[in-house]
Short mmCIF file of C-alpha atoms and ligand atoms in Angstrom, two decimals:
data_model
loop_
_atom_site.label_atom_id
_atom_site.label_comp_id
_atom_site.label_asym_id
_atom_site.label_seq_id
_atom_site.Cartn_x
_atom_site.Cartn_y
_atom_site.Cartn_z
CA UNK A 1 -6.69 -9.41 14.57
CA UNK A 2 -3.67 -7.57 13.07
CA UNK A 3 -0.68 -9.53 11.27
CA UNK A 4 2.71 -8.36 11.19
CA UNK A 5 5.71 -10.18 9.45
CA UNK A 6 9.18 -9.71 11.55
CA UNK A 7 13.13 -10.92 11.32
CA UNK A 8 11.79 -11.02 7.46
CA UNK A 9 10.02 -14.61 7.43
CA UNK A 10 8.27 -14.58 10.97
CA UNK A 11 4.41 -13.73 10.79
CA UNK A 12 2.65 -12.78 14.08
CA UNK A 13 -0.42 -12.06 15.53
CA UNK A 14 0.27 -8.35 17.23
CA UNK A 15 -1.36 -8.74 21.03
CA UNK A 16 -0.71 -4.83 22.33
CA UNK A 17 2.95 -4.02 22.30
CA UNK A 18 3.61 -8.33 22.15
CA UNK A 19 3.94 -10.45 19.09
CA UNK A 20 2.87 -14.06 19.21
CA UNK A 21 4.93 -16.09 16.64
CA UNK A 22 2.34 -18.09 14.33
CA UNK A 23 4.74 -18.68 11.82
CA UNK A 24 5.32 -22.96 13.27
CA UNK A 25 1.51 -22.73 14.49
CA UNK A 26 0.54 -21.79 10.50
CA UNK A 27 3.31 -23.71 8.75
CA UNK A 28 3.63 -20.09 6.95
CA UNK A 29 6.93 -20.71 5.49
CA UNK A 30 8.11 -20.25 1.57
CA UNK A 31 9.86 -18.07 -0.53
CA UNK A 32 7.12 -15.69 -0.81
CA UNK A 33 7.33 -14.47 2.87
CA UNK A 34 5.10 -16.16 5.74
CA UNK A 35 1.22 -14.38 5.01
CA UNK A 36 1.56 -15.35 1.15
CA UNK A 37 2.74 -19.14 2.16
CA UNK A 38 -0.46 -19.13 4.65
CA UNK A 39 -2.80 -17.79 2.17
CA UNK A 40 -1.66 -19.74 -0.85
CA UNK A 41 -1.86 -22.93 0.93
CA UNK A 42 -5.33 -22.06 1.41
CA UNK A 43 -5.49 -20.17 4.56
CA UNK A 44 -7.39 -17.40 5.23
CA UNK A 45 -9.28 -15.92 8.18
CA UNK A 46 -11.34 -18.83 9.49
CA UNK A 47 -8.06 -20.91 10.32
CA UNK A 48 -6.86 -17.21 11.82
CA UNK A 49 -9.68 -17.11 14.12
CA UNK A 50 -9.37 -20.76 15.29
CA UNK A 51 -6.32 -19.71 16.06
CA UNK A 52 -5.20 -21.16 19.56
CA UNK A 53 -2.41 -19.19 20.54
CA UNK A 54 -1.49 -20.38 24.19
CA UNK A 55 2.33 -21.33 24.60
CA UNK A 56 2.95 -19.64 21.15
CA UNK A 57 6.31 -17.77 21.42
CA UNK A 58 6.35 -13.98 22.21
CA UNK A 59 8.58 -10.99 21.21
CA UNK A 60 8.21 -7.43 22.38
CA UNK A 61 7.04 -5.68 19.40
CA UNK A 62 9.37 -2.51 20.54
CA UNK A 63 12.44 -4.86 20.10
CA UNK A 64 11.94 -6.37 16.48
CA UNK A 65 12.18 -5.03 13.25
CA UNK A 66 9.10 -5.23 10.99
CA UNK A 67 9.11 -5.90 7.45
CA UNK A 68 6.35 -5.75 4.79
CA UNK A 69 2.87 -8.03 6.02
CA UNK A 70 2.39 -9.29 2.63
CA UNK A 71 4.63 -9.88 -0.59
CA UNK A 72 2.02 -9.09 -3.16
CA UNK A 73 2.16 -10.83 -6.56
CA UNK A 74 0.34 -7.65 -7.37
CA UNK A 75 -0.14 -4.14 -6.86
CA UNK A 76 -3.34 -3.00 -8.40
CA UNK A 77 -3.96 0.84 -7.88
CA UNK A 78 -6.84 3.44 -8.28
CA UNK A 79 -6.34 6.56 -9.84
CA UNK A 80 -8.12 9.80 -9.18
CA UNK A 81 -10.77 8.15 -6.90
CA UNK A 82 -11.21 11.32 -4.56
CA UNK A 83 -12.95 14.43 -5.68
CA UNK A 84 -10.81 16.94 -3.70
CA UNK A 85 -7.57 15.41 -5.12
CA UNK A 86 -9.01 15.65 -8.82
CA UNK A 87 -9.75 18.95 -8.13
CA UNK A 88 -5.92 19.67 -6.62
CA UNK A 89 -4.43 18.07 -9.67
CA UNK A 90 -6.92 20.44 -12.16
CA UNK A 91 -7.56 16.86 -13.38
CA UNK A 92 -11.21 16.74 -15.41
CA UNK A 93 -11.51 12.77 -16.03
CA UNK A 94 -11.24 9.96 -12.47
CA UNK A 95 -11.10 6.75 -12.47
CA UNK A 96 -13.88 5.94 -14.83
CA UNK A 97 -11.72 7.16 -17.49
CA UNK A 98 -8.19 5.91 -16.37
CA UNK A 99 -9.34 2.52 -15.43
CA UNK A 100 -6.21 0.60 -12.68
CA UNK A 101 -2.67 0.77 -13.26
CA UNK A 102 0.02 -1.70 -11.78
CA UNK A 103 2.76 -0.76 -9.47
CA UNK A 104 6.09 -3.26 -9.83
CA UNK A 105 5.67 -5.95 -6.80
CA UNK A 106 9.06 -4.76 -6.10
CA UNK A 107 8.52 -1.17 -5.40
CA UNK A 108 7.68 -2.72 -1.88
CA UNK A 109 9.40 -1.73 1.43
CA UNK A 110 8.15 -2.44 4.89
CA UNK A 111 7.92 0.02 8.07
CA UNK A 112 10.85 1.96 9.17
CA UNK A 113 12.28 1.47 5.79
CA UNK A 114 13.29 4.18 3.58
CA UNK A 115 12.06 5.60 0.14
CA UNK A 116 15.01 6.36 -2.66
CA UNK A 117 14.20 9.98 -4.46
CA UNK A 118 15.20 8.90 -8.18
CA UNK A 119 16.12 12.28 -9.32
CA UNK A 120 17.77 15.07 -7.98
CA UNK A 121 15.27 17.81 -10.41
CA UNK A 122 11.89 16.04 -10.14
CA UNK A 123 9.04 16.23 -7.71
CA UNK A 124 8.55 13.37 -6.17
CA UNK A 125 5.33 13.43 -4.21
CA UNK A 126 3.67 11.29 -0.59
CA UNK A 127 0.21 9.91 -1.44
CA UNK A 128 -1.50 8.12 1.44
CA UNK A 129 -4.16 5.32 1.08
CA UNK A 130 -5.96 2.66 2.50
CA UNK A 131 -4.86 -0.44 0.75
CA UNK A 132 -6.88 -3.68 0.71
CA UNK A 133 -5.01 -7.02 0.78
CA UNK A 134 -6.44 -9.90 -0.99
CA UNK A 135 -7.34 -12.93 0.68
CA UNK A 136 -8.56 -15.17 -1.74
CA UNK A 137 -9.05 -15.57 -5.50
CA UNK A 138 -11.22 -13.51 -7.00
CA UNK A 139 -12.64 -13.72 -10.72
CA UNK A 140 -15.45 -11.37 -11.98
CA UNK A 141 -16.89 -10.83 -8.49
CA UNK A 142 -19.87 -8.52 -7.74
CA UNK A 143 -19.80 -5.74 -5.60
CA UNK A 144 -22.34 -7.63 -2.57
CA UNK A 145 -19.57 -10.31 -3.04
CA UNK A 146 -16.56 -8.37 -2.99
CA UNK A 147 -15.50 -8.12 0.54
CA UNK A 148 -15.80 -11.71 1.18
CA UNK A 149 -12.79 -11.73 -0.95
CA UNK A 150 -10.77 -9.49 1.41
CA UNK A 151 -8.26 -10.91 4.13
CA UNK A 152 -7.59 -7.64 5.68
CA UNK A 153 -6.96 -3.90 5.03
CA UNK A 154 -3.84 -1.65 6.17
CA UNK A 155 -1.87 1.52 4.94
CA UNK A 156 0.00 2.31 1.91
CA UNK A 157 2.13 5.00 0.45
CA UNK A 158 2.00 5.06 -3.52
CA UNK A 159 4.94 7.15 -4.06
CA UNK A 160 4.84 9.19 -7.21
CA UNK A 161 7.07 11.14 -9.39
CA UNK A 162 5.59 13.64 -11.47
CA UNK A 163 6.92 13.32 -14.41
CA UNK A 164 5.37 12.97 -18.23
CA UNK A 165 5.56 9.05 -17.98
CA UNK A 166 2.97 6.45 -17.53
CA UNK A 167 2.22 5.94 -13.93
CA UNK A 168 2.96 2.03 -14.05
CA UNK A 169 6.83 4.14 -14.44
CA UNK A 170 6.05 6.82 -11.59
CA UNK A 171 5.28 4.97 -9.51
CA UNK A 172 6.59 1.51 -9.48
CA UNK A 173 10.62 3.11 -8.54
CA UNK A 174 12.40 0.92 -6.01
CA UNK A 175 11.01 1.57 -2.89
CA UNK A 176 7.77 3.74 -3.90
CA UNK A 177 5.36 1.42 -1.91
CA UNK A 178 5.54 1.00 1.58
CA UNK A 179 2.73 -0.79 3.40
CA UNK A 180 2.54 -1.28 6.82
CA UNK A 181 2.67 -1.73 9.97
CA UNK A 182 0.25 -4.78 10.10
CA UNK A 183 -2.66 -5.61 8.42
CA UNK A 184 -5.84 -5.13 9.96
CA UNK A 185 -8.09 -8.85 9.64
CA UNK A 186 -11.44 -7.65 7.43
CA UNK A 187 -13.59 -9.39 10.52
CA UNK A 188 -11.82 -6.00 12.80
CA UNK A 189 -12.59 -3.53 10.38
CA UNK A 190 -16.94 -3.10 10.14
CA UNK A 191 -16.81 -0.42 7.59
CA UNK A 192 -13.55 -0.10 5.05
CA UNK A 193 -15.80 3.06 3.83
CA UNK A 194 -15.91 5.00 7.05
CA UNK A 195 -12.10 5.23 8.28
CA UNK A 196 -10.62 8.45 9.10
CA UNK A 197 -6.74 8.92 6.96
CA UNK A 198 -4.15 11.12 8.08
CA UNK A 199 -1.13 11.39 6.66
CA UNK A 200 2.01 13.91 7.47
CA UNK A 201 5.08 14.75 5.79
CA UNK A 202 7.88 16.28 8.39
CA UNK A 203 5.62 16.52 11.10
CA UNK A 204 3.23 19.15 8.71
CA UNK A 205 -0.03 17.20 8.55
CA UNK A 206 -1.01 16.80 4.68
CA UNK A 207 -3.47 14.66 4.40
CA UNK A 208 -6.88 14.45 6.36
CA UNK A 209 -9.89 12.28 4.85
CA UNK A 210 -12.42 9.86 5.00
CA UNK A 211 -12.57 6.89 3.04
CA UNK A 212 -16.52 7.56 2.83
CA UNK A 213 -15.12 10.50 0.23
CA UNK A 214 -13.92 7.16 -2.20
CA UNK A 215 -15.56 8.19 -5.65
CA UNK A 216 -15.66 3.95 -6.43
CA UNK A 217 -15.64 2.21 -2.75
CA UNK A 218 -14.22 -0.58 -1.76
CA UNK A 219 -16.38 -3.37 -2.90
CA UNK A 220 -17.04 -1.28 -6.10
CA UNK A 221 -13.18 -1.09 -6.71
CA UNK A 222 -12.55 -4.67 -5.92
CA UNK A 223 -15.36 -6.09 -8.70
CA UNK A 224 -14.28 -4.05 -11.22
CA UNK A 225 -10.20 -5.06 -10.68
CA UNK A 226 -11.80 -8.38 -10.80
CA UNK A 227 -13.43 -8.19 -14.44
CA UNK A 228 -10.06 -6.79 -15.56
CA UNK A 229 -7.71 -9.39 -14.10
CA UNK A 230 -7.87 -12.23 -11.72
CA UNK A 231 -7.27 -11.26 -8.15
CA UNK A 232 -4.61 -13.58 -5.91
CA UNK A 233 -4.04 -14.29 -2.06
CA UNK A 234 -1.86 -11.11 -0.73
CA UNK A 235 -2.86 -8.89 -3.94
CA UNK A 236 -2.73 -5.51 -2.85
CA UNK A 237 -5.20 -3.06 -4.13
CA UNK A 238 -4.16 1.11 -3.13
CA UNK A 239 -7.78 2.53 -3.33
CA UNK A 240 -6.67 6.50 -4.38
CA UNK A 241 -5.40 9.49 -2.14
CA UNK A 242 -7.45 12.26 -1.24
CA UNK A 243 -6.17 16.03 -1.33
CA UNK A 244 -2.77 17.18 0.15
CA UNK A 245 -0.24 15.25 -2.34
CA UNK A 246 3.14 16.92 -1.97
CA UNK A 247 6.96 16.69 -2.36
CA UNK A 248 9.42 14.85 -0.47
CA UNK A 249 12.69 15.80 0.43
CA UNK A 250 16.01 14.49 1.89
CA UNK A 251 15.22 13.32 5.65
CA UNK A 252 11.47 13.83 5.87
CA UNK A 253 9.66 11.27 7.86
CA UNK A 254 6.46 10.34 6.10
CA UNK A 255 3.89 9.24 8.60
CA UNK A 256 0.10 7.56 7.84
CA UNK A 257 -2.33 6.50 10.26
CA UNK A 258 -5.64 5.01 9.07
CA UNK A 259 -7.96 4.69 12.16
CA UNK A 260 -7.53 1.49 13.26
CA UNK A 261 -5.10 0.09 11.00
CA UNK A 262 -2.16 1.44 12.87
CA UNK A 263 0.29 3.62 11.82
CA UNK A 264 2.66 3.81 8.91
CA UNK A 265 6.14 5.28 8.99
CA UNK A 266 9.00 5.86 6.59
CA UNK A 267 12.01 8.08 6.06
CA UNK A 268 13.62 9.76 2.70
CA UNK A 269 16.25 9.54 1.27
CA UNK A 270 18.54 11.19 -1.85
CA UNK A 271 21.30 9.23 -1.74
CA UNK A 272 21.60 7.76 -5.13
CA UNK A 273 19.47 10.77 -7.00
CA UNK A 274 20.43 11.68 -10.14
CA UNK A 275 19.54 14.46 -12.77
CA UNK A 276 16.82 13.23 -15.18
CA UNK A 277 18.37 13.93 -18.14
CA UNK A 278 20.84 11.52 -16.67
CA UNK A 279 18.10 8.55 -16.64
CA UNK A 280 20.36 5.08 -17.38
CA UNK A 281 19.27 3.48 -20.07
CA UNK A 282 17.98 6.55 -22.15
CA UNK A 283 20.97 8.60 -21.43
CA UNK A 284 22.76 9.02 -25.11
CA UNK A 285 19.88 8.12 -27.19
CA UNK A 286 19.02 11.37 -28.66
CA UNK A 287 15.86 11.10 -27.54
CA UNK A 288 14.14 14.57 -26.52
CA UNK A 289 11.38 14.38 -24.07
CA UNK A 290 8.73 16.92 -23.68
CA UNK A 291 9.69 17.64 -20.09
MN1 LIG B 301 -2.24 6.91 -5.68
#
């Protein structure tokens, strides 16, 4: 089963090229968008699959506008966590070294959105994951466990500037993580450690992997998040990016497929960009960085 959320506060089950409106069906209505009112009410994917969704309204899926499946409280991320993109970045330590980082909740955008290049004089670069959303709490959870904690999987773009900051800073801009176009229900996806990623930048294909090439899997990567922090309905955890990170630039589409999970699309943009010595807030300071 895939979810989508539409019109901003409408979730639906995505039936070919038709959505069928579940949002009345679920009572998936709050502040927090549709999935997270579902799930923290206590829904998860048994209610999903008994499901009865005869007479349900329908929508062409052509016709409406998508916006983000899930409003996560959190967005845990893996560093390093493929081999070939350690070796790309001449980086000796993974993630056994770093550990997670957070990404700002509201770095979020949905499909078809677009993502803001900060500054005018630094690379910002396209990484493409899989990304695993949350489905129910999770505390200290061991790896055979893990997955039962998983509502569904789908793709994400962790945008990232390379710059000298932390990455909770490089990555957590406005706009710098778009997930989408649906999630993919855990029950449709067999093996979250055998899906084929492809990601391209301007219609140049960057990115080509398997998540089999994950240094810490799935299930590995969800117990350890666990025995750092607590893990909540519609947390979204980006599991790493293989080899082929590169810059953006004004008006490149961005474009990742994940077998399966659908396919992922975004456009950039420089309106806005500044020069980084210009950064608000630091501007004036006398402070000299090392970049
Ligand atoms: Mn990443």
């Amino acid at each position: 089963m895939q979810l989508a959320v539409f019109d901003d506060d409408r979730l639906a089950v995505v039936d070919g090229d038709v959505l069928i409106d579940v949002t009345d069906a679920l009572g998936a209505t709050g502040p927090d968008g549709p999935l997270r009112a579902f799930l923290d009410a206590g829904g998860g994917l048994a209610q999903l699959a008994a499901l009865d969704l005869t007479g349900l309204p329908r929508r062409e899926l052509a016709t409406a506008r998508l916006a983000p499946p899930v409003l996560p409280r959190a967005v845990i991320a893996a560093p390093v966590n493929y081999r070939d993109h350690q070796q790309e970045m001449h980086e000796q330590r993974s993630i056994a070294d770093y550990g997670l980082f957070l990404k700002a909740a509201g770095s979020v955008i949905g499909p078809g959105e677009q993502i803001q290049l900060p500054y005018t004089d630094k690379r910002t670069d396209q990484e493409g994951e899989l990304g695993v959303v949350i489905g129910r709490h999770a505390s200290q959870v061991s790896p055979q466990d893990a997955l039962d904690h998983v509502l569904g999987y789908l793709p994400v773009l962790d945008i990232s500037l390379r710059s000298t900051e932390d990455r909770s800073t490089r990555k957590s801009f406005r706009t710098f993580t778009p997930l989408g176009p649906w999630i993919t229900t855990a029950d449709a996806v067999p093996d979250p450690g055998a899906l084929e990623l492809r990601c391209w930048v301007g219609g140049e294909l960057r990115q080509h992997a398997s998540t089999a090439d994950l240094i810490v899997d799935v299930a590995h990567l969800i117990s350890y998040a666990s025995h750092v922090m607590d893990l909540q309905p519609g947390d979204v955890i980006a599991t790493g990016t293989p080899a082929g990170v590169g810059p953006l630039g004004a008006g490149d589409d961005v474009v990742l497929e994940i077998e399966g999970l659908g396919r992922l699309e975004v456009r950039v943009s420089d309106d806005g960009a500044i020069p980084y010595a210009d950064r608000p807030g630091l501007r004036g300071l006398g402070l000299a960085g090392v970049a």
